[in-house]
Amino acid sequence: MHPAPFAYKAAHSVEEALELLRSHEDAKILAGGQSLIPALKLRLTQPAMLIDISKISSLRGIRRENGKLIIGSGTTHREIEKSSLVAEASPLLASLAPQIGDVQVRHRGTFGGSLAHADPAGDWPAAALAVDAELVIAGAHGTRTVHASDFFTGMLSTVINADELLTEIRVPGEGTPGIYLKHRNAASGYATVGVAVTATHNHGRIGTVSIAVTGATPVAFRASAAEHALTGHAVSAHLLDEAASHAADGLECLSDIHAPAAYRAQLVKVMVRRALGKLLHA
Amino acid sequence: MAVATPTRAFGASIRRREDPRLITGRGKFTDDIHLANAATAMFVRSPHGHARIVSIDTSAASAHPGVLGVYTFENVKGFISGMPCAWPTTNTGDTLKLATYPPLADGKVRYFGEAVALVVAVDPNTAADAVDLVHVDYDPLPAVINNEAAVAPGAPLIHDSAPGNQAFRWSLVGGDTNGALAHADVRISQTLVNQRLIATPLETRCAVADYNPASGEVTVWVTSQNPHIHRLLIALSTGIPEHKIRVIAGDVGGGFGAKIPYYAGEALCIFASKELGVPVRWSESRSENYVATAHGRDHIQHIEVGATKEGKITALKVTAYASLGAYPSTAAPGVPTWLFGCIIQGPYDIPNNEVHVIGVYTNTTPTDAYRGAGRPEATYMLERVIDLVAAKVGRDPVEVRRLNFVKKDQFPFKVANGTLTYDSGDYELALDQALHTVDYTHLRAWQEEQRAAGKLVGIGFSSYVEICGLGPSSAANAMGFAGGLYDSATIRVHPTGKVTVFTGVHSHGQGHETSFAQIVARDLGLKVDDVDVIHGDTDKVQHGMGTYGSRSAAVGGGALHMAGMKIRAKAQKIAAHLLEVAEEDIEWVDDAFRVKGSPDKAKTIPDCAFAAYMAGNLPAGVTPVLEEQHWYDPENFVFPFGTHICVVEVDRETGETHIKRYVAIDDCGEIINPMLRDGQVHGGIAQGIAQALWEEAVYDENGQLLSGSLMDYAIPKASVMPHLELGHTVTPSPHNPLGVKGIGEAGTIASTPAVVNAVMDALSPLGIHHIDMPLRPAKVWAAIDAASH
Ligand SMILES: Cc1cc2nc3c(=O)[nH]c(=O)nc-3n(C[C@H](O)[C@H](O)[C@H](O)COP(=O)(O)OP(=O)(O)OC[C@H]3O[C@@H](n4cnc5c(N)ncnc54)[C@H](O)[C@@H]3O)c2cc1C
């Protein structure tokens, strides 16, 4: 449990971090270290240099602007969990944050680090997809904004290039009801399956619905067919049953010693149904 | 220490006196030992389950700056060529095939994680870098993991010395099982898997060795449950004279059996210290602990049961395939044999029973004792059997237990195979108290309502008896254990009446510094805070056998009490002398020797101690100083028992088990400290529930350990534990000096079948009668899904 040798540098601004990334080959960003440090200790990754971004104050914090919640990538899970602003503006994020790891992990691990890491069993990717977050990525030539639906490219991979940095995440902030349900792996506490759902309804009719699933497949995904089946329809237990029962159609689920693919597919259906039931009271 | 302690110490819930030290980081664990110039040892470990070693190239590692030495089997074999097995047992005509267990792989690796080379460097980072520089060329061989596949024709051969991968066949026979089976009203056949587990003590194993070339002495700090056994085995395996070896196991962070064995890690630290002339330290990482420290359980059992139509079991036949792993660890052969087979009929009067155990080698980490060691394997089997019989004859499992119990008036009770005589018990009393606690009649009514509402709820029972207080040396010797199982105590009353106690058993979480002080405080009329307990250092403590098999209170505590009585006997002479009366005219009342009829004329132990050290005014024939020693060899084992009840709800859609209630009624005889007793039961139940629901060491077919870290091996977390409702009955052991029986393993032994029986009861309306552990949600859901198609 001793990492291979590496150089370490703490950056104090986004520009400095980008400069360091540019000028050092094989450098890696260190945020909360809750995924990276274990990988280093197991020597699964052996970067030549770590660039610590945890001291960049501009990457940290939560604010509301033009109805959007703007969350710095370096904001910790715990800060999100404890934020009254998040509780009001995004019930989904507020419901998810306390379900990550344990208190110690949440005090160090960051929102941006989780998204950038793109762990197939990570929790935040589901929420980011469900709220259609905009991810702001800074690079040598300025910043670009990517929708969550375009951000994740595969297991542990995203569109962030080696010389780029995720700086902030923007999510809708009008308080849309949302919930995150998680089936924990009994050993790791990570999501065997996690479902993030937001839904509005008015006079018994469903307005918008979004359903995103993590843990089941190599990359988190939106259950679009189920969303379509629900949008605009009258709320009924039967409708929710029906929509949820197709939530895993065509999925190629992950399989491991804890949960074979068929079980993950079952969890997707059951948990989507339960999340919908909680939000739509049916 | 600011802990209020009543004088009436024995039986009080005194807080653990060791906790202020441990909680504030003032403990001294092996890894806290920092000696000047100490080098760090690390191991190159096999990435294969089974492979021939073609070559090992250590040149790059040796040349790496800061590396002091790189060693393979060829280099170390002159110092130690094999790890000894202390329980080389068999009882059938077949000879025991005790494979050589080399400290580093000798030409072949036989399990994933086996140590292949030793690297010693100036610091841990350098050592870790050098480990990566050792190049080993392997020629992979087919591996065998499953216990029955290992002894099937054509299986890959693990040791040339053990044809067919069989280490032994072992049997015990009582009565006429085949005859009784033939005449039984009902018969049941069932196969049960008792899965492989990983002990996971919070502290991994560590060692620090400091060899002094000038004196030839070596001091070894090591995470051991039994320092004197370690010293003996080090002496026998390395040739270092026993009196030149000091083994220190100070604070040890949990053991659960896995720190009984003597391992290559500590032996090779001694080797390296001797070779390099500096102290050498080694600390396992968690990943290393998972492959290099003994695993537990791992049985496949085939069971045949015969019963009357009322559910009285007339015959029980068990054939178990037990894995030793790749090599025979220190106590390994004894665990699935004697510790399992003797108690095969548990708390039941089963007149005809047979147990046959086939010990096999597989390409897995060696196994050894793990909390309960053998008895959980027997209890789980029996308690599943009772429920299967109850279902078959259509009776309440409570009634079937009652019908089969050894009755209160049958004690002392000799088991059918003749090996054990249960000392005392009242099994129905514990069962009745458990039933009363759950309000059984209402509980079953509630279950009916829940079932009618479509819920899967179940009630599970587990009644057990265990063999504790290991044990009489004569029995241990007869069972092939290469050692006595007595234990020892020295009580040193200082001139001021303060006391230091030296115990031959070892505390690694049990709390002896508290409970043992309570025993002495009562016996000598002192405050608990006046008594300190020393253990775990072979240079301080007289020979003792350490802690396992719930033996500390029964055997170590027994020795302590007897030594205390010797102190009292000597002090009584001194007291009589000081009081100027005849010895017969004083009595021990209210913590002092008092003149009969004039209780104010009294001398306390401190009074007598002072006189004993002044020594000028002692009665004739009484020697100076107040210090006594006792070695206690029990006349029998002790047999704690009890009944646990678990109530569960199973989520039909996800297969998750939710424990709604958990009641444990345990009888460990006299209780020294109820709080410590409860703590032992809590921890034990947590581990037992975890075996039922979560824990499992999983290998793939090539011998890779898939559950090789806490990311994949599910130990119980505080957050998933149910509330535990504990109770007890008190049936003292008639032969133990303190009347105690032992409580360290009861929770683990009892809880596993209680949980599994509850889940099976919940699933019984679906026609599901058995699922092998652990009852992971995915597995339970798959069974539910299959049953509803
Ligand atoms: C015991 C434990 C339990 C856990 N349980 C859970 C759980 O239940 N659910 C869950 O979702 N997660 C869990 N985690 C992971 C945790 O949430 C991590 O915090 C998270 O995955 C990574 O965030 P981090 O800030 O720690 O990133 P780091 O570990 O520092 O970095 C992770 C990766 O992301 C890159 N990176 C980080 N920040 C940026 C950025 N701003 N721009 C570009 N790249 C970046 C790094 O280079 C690295 O490759 C657990 C971790 C531990 C140790």
Tab-separated table of N, CA and C in Angstrom, chain B residues 265-386:
chain	number	residue	atom	x	y	z
B	265	GLY	N	5.705	-14.796	7.941
B	265	GLY	CA	6.025	-13.368	8.053
B	265	GLY	C	6.897	-13.077	9.251
B	266	GLU	N	6.482	-13.563	10.412
B	266	GLU	CA	7.262	-13.267	11.616
B	266	GLU	C	8.589	-14.044	11.630
B	267	ALA	N	8.528	-15.279	11.129
B	267	ALA	CA	9.755	-16.078	11.113
B	267	ALA	C	10.816	-15.392	10.248
B	268	LEU	N	10.378	-14.848	9.116
B	268	LEU	CA	11.357	-14.272	8.196
B	268	LEU	C	11.844	-12.904	8.655
B	269	CYS	N	11.086	-12.231	9.488
B	269	CYS	CA	11.616	-11.001	10.103
B	269	CYS	C	12.802	-11.359	10.997
B	270	ILE	N	12.667	-12.468	11.724
B	270	ILE	CA	13.778	-12.911	12.582
B	270	ILE	C	14.982	-13.253	11.710
B	271	PHE	N	14.704	-14.022	10.647
B	271	PHE	CA	15.775	-14.384	9.707
B	271	PHE	C	16.503	-13.129	9.218
B	272	ALA	N	15.720	-12.150	8.763
B	272	ALA	CA	16.331	-10.956	8.151
B	272	ALA	C	17.092	-10.144	9.194
B	273	SER	N	16.551	-10.072	10.399
B	273	SER	CA	17.243	-9.311	11.443
B	273	SER	C	18.584	-9.968	11.762
B	274	LYS	N	18.573	-11.280	11.799
B	274	LYS	CA	19.801	-12.018	12.075
B	274	LYS	C	20.797	-11.825	10.926
B	275	GLU	N	20.281	-11.868	9.727
B	275	GLU	CA	21.113	-11.780	8.528
B	275	GLU	C	21.736	-10.390	8.374
B	276	LEU	N	20.923	-9.357	8.655
B	276	LEU	CA	21.347	-7.986	8.347
B	276	LEU	C	21.885	-7.234	9.560
B	277	GLY	N	21.642	-7.763	10.742
B	277	GLY	CA	22.150	-7.094	11.934
B	277	GLY	C	21.395	-5.838	12.317
B	278	VAL	N	20.193	-5.675	11.812
B	278	VAL	CA	19.340	-4.554	12.218
B	278	VAL	C	17.957	-5.104	12.562
B	279	PRO	N	17.170	-4.359	13.341
B	279	PRO	CA	15.795	-4.801	13.559
B	279	PRO	C	15.028	-4.778	12.236
B	280	VAL	N	14.092	-5.696	12.082
B	280	VAL	CA	13.316	-5.759	10.848
B	280	VAL	C	11.836	-5.768	11.192
B	281	ARG	N	11.087	-4.893	10.523
B	281	ARG	CA	9.653	-4.792	10.802
B	281	ARG	C	8.840	-5.121	9.557
B	282	TRP	N	7.658	-5.583	9.812
B	282	TRP	CA	6.789	-5.954	8.698
B	282	TRP	C	5.343	-5.707	9.125
B	283	SER	N	4.565	-5.070	8.270
B	283	SER	CA	3.142	-4.839	8.536
B	283	SER	C	2.348	-5.192	7.299
B	284	GLU	N	1.390	-6.043	7.485
B	284	GLU	CA	0.540	-6.387	6.348
B	284	GLU	C	-0.319	-5.201	5.936
B	285	SER	N	-0.529	-5.058	4.642
B	285	SER	CA	-1.620	-4.197	4.162
B	285	SER	C	-2.899	-5.024	4.285
B	286	ARG	N	-4.034	-4.371	4.129
B	286	ARG	CA	-5.287	-5.129	4.193
B	286	ARG	C	-5.354	-6.154	3.054
B	287	SER	N	-4.944	-5.746	1.864
B	287	SER	CA	-4.998	-6.697	0.737
B	287	SER	C	-4.118	-7.908	1.025
B	288	GLU	N	-2.980	-7.641	1.641
B	288	GLU	CA	-2.062	-8.729	1.972
B	288	GLU	C	-2.673	-9.616	3.057
B	289	ASN	N	-3.299	-8.981	4.039
B	289	ASN	CA	-3.965	-9.725	5.112
B	289	ASN	C	-4.988	-10.698	4.532
B	290	TYR	N	-5.653	-10.265	3.478
B	290	TYR	CA	-6.703	-11.096	2.904
B	290	TYR	C	-6.185	-12.336	2.202
B	291	VAL	N	-4.920	-12.321	1.787
B	291	VAL	CA	-4.375	-13.525	1.162
B	291	VAL	C	-3.399	-14.269	2.068
B	292	ALA	N	-2.751	-13.534	3.003
B	292	ALA	CA	-1.636	-14.140	3.740
B	292	ALA	C	-2.013	-14.594	5.138
B	293	THR	N	-3.151	-14.201	5.640
B	293	THR	CA	-3.572	-14.591	6.981
B	293	THR	C	-4.655	-15.651	6.839
B	294	ALA	N	-4.603	-16.636	7.747
B	294	ALA	CA	-5.478	-17.800	7.594
B	294	ALA	C	-6.948	-17.420	7.439
B	295	HIS	N	-7.613	-18.112	6.540
B	295	HIS	CA	-9.064	-18.000	6.379
B	295	HIS	C	-9.740	-19.003	7.320
B	296	GLY	N	-11.075	-18.959	7.329
B	296	GLY	CA	-11.792	-19.891	8.189
B	296	GLY	C	-12.956	-20.581	7.482
B	297	ARG	N	-13.570	-21.564	8.242
B	297	ARG	CA	-14.693	-22.388	7.753
B	297	ARG	C	-14.303	-23.108	6.435
B	298	ASP	N	-15.176	-23.133	5.435
B	298	ASP	CA	-14.953	-23.809	4.154
B	298	ASP	C	-15.200	-25.319	4.240
B	299	HIS	N	-16.477	-25.637	4.431
B	299	HIS	CA	-16.926	-27.036	4.444
B	299	HIS	C	-17.975	-27.254	3.369
B	300	ILE	N	-17.972	-28.449	2.814
B	300	ILE	CA	-19.144	-28.940	2.100
B	300	ILE	C	-19.602	-30.161	2.884
B	301	GLN	N	-20.846	-30.146	3.316
B	301	GLN	CA	-21.333	-31.232	4.180
B	301	GLN	C	-22.505	-31.959	3.508
B	302	HIS	N	-22.407	-33.273	3.489
B	302	HIS	CA	-23.537	-34.094	3.026
B	302	HIS	C	-24.160	-34.734	4.255
B	303	ILE	N	-25.450	-34.560	4.388
B	303	ILE	CA	-26.111	-34.955	5.628
B	303	ILE	C	-27.249	-35.925	5.347
B	304	GLU	N	-27.331	-36.958	6.167
B	304	GLU	CA	-28.446	-37.904	6.128
B	304	GLU	C	-29.066	-37.902	7.515
B	305	VAL	N	-30.365	-37.708	7.567
B	305	VAL	CA	-31.039	-37.668	8.857
B	305	VAL	C	-32.193	-38.659	8.847
B	306	GLY	N	-32.371	-39.329	9.960
B	306	GLY	CA	-33.553	-40.158	10.134
B	306	GLY	C	-34.290	-39.694	11.375
B	307	ALA	N	-35.629	-39.682	11.318
B	307	ALA	CA	-36.405	-39.210	12.468
B	307	ALA	C	-37.707	-39.979	12.546
B	308	THR	N	-38.317	-39.902	13.741
B	308	THR	CA	-39.658	-40.471	13.877
B	308	THR	C	-40.661	-39.496	13.272
B	309	LYS	N	-41.896	-39.930	13.157
B	309	LYS	CA	-42.870	-39.023	12.542
B	309	LYS	C	-43.221	-37.864	13.459
B	310	GLU	N	-42.823	-37.957	14.729
B	310	GLU	CA	-42.991	-36.819	15.644
B	310	GLU	C	-41.834	-35.835	15.536
B	311	GLY	N	-40.770	-36.254	14.868
B	311	GLY	CA	-39.630	-35.353	14.731
B	311	GLY	C	-38.479	-35.660	15.665
B	312	LYS	N	-38.515	-36.786	16.345
B	312	LYS	CA	-37.378	-37.182	17.187
B	312	LYS	C	-36.304	-37.745	16.268
B	313	ILE	N	-35.145	-37.142	16.315
B	313	ILE	CA	-34.077	-37.569	15.412
B	313	ILE	C	-33.430	-38.834	15.952
B	314	THR	N	-33.411	-39.846	15.106
B	314	THR	CA	-32.862	-41.130	15.541
B	314	THR	C	-31.493	-41.396	14.935
B	315	ALA	N	-31.196	-40.698	13.841
B	315	ALA	CA	-29.914	-40.952	13.181
B	315	ALA	C	-29.443	-39.713	12.458
B	316	LEU	N	-28.131	-39.497	12.541
B	316	LEU	CA	-27.536	-38.345	11.853
B	316	LEU	C	-26.191	-38.784	11.307
B	317	LYS	N	-26.008	-38.565	10.022
B	317	LYS	CA	-24.750	-38.980	9.396
B	317	LYS	C	-24.237	-37.800	8.577
B	318	VAL	N	-23.042	-37.394	8.866
B	318	VAL	CA	-22.475	-36.223	8.193
B	318	VAL	C	-21.153	-36.602	7.553
B	319	THR	N	-21.033	-36.269	6.288
B	319	THR	CA	-19.746	-36.404	5.615
B	319	THR	C	-19.334	-35.012	5.176
B	320	ALA	N	-18.223	-34.549	5.723
B	320	ALA	CA	-17.805	-33.175	5.441
B	320	ALA	C	-16.493	-33.165	4.673
B	321	TYR	N	-16.448	-32.346	3.637
B	321	TYR	CA	-15.208	-32.088	2.917
B	321	TYR	C	-14.707	-30.737	3.395
B	322	ALA	N	-13.611	-30.755	4.117
B	322	ALA	CA	-13.116	-29.518	4.730
B	322	ALA	C	-11.796	-29.137	4.085
B	323	SER	N	-11.673	-27.883	3.725
B	323	SER	CA	-10.449	-27.442	3.063
B	323	SER	C	-9.435	-26.933	4.072
B	324	LEU	N	-8.207	-27.436	3.931
B	324	LEU	CA	-7.096	-26.887	4.709
B	324	LEU	C	-6.458	-25.734	3.964
B	325	GLY	N	-6.937	-25.461	2.738
B	325	GLY	CA	-6.214	-24.536	1.881
B	325	GLY	C	-5.007	-25.235	1.293
B	326	ALA	N	-4.007	-24.460	0.911
B	326	ALA	CA	-2.879	-25.041	0.192
B	326	ALA	C	-1.862	-25.719	1.100
B	327	TYR	N	-1.826	-25.310	2.368
B	327	TYR	CA	-0.830	-25.868	3.296
B	327	TYR	C	-1.474	-26.036	4.671
B	328	PRO	N	-0.921	-26.941	5.488
B	328	PRO	CA	-1.487	-27.126	6.832
B	328	PRO	C	-0.996	-26.058	7.810
B	329	SER	N	-1.878	-25.147	8.170
B	329	SER	CA	-1.563	-24.099	9.139
B	329	SER	C	-1.486	-24.699	10.550
B	330	THR	N	-1.057	-23.887	11.513
B	330	THR	CA	-0.687	-24.380	12.847
B	330	THR	C	-1.689	-25.345	13.485
B	331	ALA	N	-2.967	-24.932	13.541
B	331	ALA	CA	-3.956	-25.773	14.226
B	331	ALA	C	-4.956	-26.366	13.246
B	332	ALA	N	-4.702	-26.197	11.952
B	332	ALA	CA	-5.720	-26.473	10.936
B	332	ALA	C	-6.371	-27.853	11.007
B	333	PRO	N	-5.594	-28.943	11.107
B	333	PRO	CA	-6.280	-30.244	11.044
B	333	PRO	C	-7.240	-30.481	12.212
B	334	GLY	N	-7.019	-29.832	13.340
B	334	GLY	CA	-7.874	-30.056	14.508
B	334	GLY	C	-9.229	-29.385	14.412
B	335	VAL	N	-9.311	-28.341	13.605
B	335	VAL	CA	-10.535	-27.537	13.598
B	335	VAL	C	-11.726	-28.265	12.960
B	336	PRO	N	-11.564	-28.787	11.741
B	336	PRO	CA	-12.734	-29.444	11.134
B	336	PRO	C	-12.953	-30.859	11.648
B	337	THR	N	-12.069	-31.338	12.531
B	337	THR	CA	-12.199	-32.707	13.041
B	337	THR	C	-12.755	-32.672	14.463
B	338	TRP	N	-11.852	-32.560	15.435
B	338	TRP	CA	-12.269	-32.649	16.839
B	338	TRP	C	-13.214	-31.527	17.249
B	339	LEU	N	-12.886	-30.315	16.821
B	339	LEU	CA	-13.711	-29.184	17.268
B	339	LEU	C	-15.071	-29.167	16.569
B	340	PHE	N	-15.196	-29.960	15.523
B	340	PHE	CA	-16.449	-30.059	14.776
B	340	PHE	C	-17.170	-31.366	15.110
B	341	GLY	N	-16.428	-32.458	14.984
B	341	GLY	CA	-17.058	-33.777	15.053
B	341	GLY	C	-17.524	-34.179	16.442
B	342	CYS	N	-16.772	-33.771	17.475
B	342	CYS	CA	-17.157	-34.199	18.826
B	342	CYS	C	-18.557	-33.701	19.181
B	343	ILE	N	-18.882	-32.517	18.717
B	343	ILE	CA	-20.108	-31.846	19.158
B	343	ILE	C	-21.221	-31.989	18.110
B	344	ILE	N	-21.096	-33.004	17.288
B	344	ILE	CA	-21.980	-33.126	16.124
B	344	ILE	C	-23.461	-33.235	16.510
B	345	GLN	N	-23.739	-33.708	17.716
B	345	GLN	CA	-25.153	-33.809	18.093
B	345	GLN	C	-25.642	-32.589	18.868
B	346	GLY	N	-24.743	-31.636	19.119
B	346	GLY	CA	-25.150	-30.377	19.739
B	346	GLY	C	-25.924	-30.584	21.024
B	347	PRO	N	-26.978	-29.805	21.247
B	347	PRO	CA	-27.733	-29.914	22.495
B	347	PRO	C	-28.770	-31.035	22.451
B	348	TYR	N	-28.683	-31.904	21.464
B	348	TYR	CA	-29.733	-32.892	21.254
B	348	TYR	C	-29.265	-34.300	21.622
B	349	ASP	N	-30.222	-35.082	22.033
B	349	ASP	CA	-29.951	-36.467	22.390
B	349	ASP	C	-30.170	-37.312	21.136
B	350	ILE	N	-29.140	-37.392	20.337
B	350	ILE	CA	-29.229	-38.163	19.089
B	350	ILE	C	-28.372	-39.409	19.278
B	351	PRO	N	-29.001	-40.532	19.555
B	351	PRO	CA	-28.253	-41.704	20.013
B	351	PRO	C	-27.365	-42.321	18.935
B	352	ASN	N	-27.727	-42.122	17.696
B	352	ASN	CA	-26.939	-42.736	16.630
B	352	ASN	C	-26.426	-41.627	15.721
B	353	ASN	N	-25.141	-41.425	15.731
B	353	ASN	CA	-24.611	-40.424	14.799
B	353	ASN	C	-23.204	-40.755	14.363
B	354	GLU	N	-22.906	-40.301	13.172
B	354	GLU	CA	-21.592	-40.570	12.579
B	354	GLU	C	-21.115	-39.307	11.907
B	355	VAL	N	-19.848	-39.053	12.025
B	355	VAL	CA	-19.284	-37.939	11.270
B	355	VAL	C	-17.983	-38.394	10.630
B	356	HIS	N	-17.878	-38.081	9.353
B	356	HIS	CA	-16.680	-38.427	8.582
B	356	HIS	C	-16.168	-37.144	7.957
B	357	VAL	N	-14.915	-36.867	8.174
B	357	VAL	CA	-14.355	-35.633	7.636
B	357	VAL	C	-13.206	-35.966	6.698
B	358	ILE	N	-13.267	-35.404	5.514
B	358	ILE	CA	-12.173	-35.559	4.558
B	358	ILE	C	-11.482	-34.211	4.480
B	359	GLY	N	-10.267	-34.163	4.964
B	359	GLY	CA	-9.488	-32.922	4.915
B	359	GLY	C	-8.772	-32.848	3.578
B	360	VAL	N	-8.962	-31.746	2.848
B	360	VAL	CA	-8.419	-31.673	1.494
B	360	VAL	C	-7.545	-30.438	1.325
B	361	TYR	N	-6.621	-30.541	0.408
B	361	TYR	CA	-5.848	-29.373	-0.010
B	361	TYR	C	-6.502	-28.763	-1.244
B	362	THR	N	-6.597	-27.440	-1.257
B	362	THR	CA	-7.076	-26.721	-2.442
B	362	THR	C	-6.125	-25.553	-2.688
B	363	ASN	N	-6.237	-24.936	-3.862
B	363	ASN	CA	-5.343	-23.810	-4.179
B	363	ASN	C	-5.889	-22.518	-3.594
B	364	THR	N	-5.891	-22.488	-2.281
B	364	THR	CA	-6.450	-21.343	-1.575
B	364	THR	C	-5.575	-21.035	-0.368
B	365	THR	N	-5.780	-19.865	0.216
B	365	THR	CA	-5.080	-19.488	1.443
B	365	THR	C	-5.339	-20.558	2.511
B	366	PRO	N	-4.304	-20.949	3.259
B	366	PRO	CA	-4.528	-21.939	4.320
B	366	PRO	C	-5.625	-21.486	5.286
B	367	THR	N	-6.367	-22.452	5.797
B	367	THR	CA	-7.418	-22.139	6.773
B	367	THR	C	-6.920	-22.497	8.165
B	368	ASP	N	-7.583	-21.931	9.144
B	368	ASP	CA	-7.296	-22.292	10.527
B	368	ASP	C	-8.524	-21.898	11.340
B	369	ALA	N	-8.357	-21.855	12.661
B	369	ALA	CA	-9.487	-21.518	13.529
B	369	ALA	C	-10.017	-20.130	13.194
B	370	TYR	N	-11.312	-20.012	13.132
B	370	TYR	CA	-11.952	-18.706	13.020
B	370	TYR	C	-13.137	-18.718	13.984
B	371	ARG	N	-13.247	-17.692	14.783
B	371	ARG	CA	-14.219	-17.558	15.869
B	371	ARG	C	-15.294	-18.658	15.883
B	372	GLY	N	-15.195	-19.535	16.824
B	372	GLY	CA	-16.110	-20.670	16.913
B	372	GLY	C	-15.456	-21.958	16.469
B	373	ALA	N	-14.638	-21.858	15.414
B	373	ALA	CA	-13.769	-22.941	14.953
B	373	ALA	C	-14.368	-24.344	15.068
B	374	GLY	N	-15.059	-24.789	14.075
B	374	GLY	CA	-15.618	-26.145	14.082
B	374	GLY	C	-17.019	-26.183	14.656
B	375	ARG	N	-17.223	-25.496	15.752
B	375	ARG	CA	-18.541	-25.527	16.387
B	375	ARG	C	-19.612	-24.784	15.577
B	376	PRO	N	-19.264	-23.659	14.916
B	376	PRO	CA	-20.280	-23.048	14.037
B	376	PRO	C	-20.659	-23.971	12.886
B	377	GLU	N	-19.679	-24.714	12.380
B	377	GLU	CA	-19.963	-25.614	11.265
B	377	GLU	C	-20.932	-26.713	11.726
B	378	ALA	N	-20.752	-27.175	12.966
B	378	ALA	CA	-21.648	-28.205	13.501
B	378	ALA	C	-23.019	-27.608	13.821
B	379	THR	N	-23.019	-26.446	14.440
B	379	THR	CA	-24.279	-25.851	14.882
B	379	THR	C	-25.147	-25.433	13.700
B	380	TYR	N	-24.525	-24.836	12.707
B	380	TYR	CA	-25.287	-24.427	11.534
B	380	TYR	C	-25.935	-25.648	10.891
B	381	MET	N	-25.131	-26.706	10.751
B	381	MET	CA	-25.637	-27.945	10.148
B	381	MET	C	-26.833	-28.472	10.950
B	382	LEU	N	-26.645	-28.604	12.258
B	382	LEU	CA	-27.698	-29.193	13.100
B	382	LEU	C	-28.966	-28.356	13.102
B	383	GLU	N	-28.798	-27.046	13.217
B	383	GLU	CA	-29.968	-26.174	13.316
B	383	GLU	C	-30.738	-26.099	12.009
B	384	ARG	N	-30.021	-26.234	10.901
B	384	ARG	CA	-30.732	-26.353	9.622
B	384	ARG	C	-31.461	-27.701	9.592
B	385	VAL	N	-30.790	-28.728	10.078
B	385	VAL	CA	-31.385	-30.074	10.081
B	385	VAL	C	-32.682	-30.070	10.911
B	386	ILE	N	-32.638	-29.473	12.083
B	386	ILE	CA	-33.827	-29.459	12.934
B	386	ILE	C	-34.995	-28.808	12.180
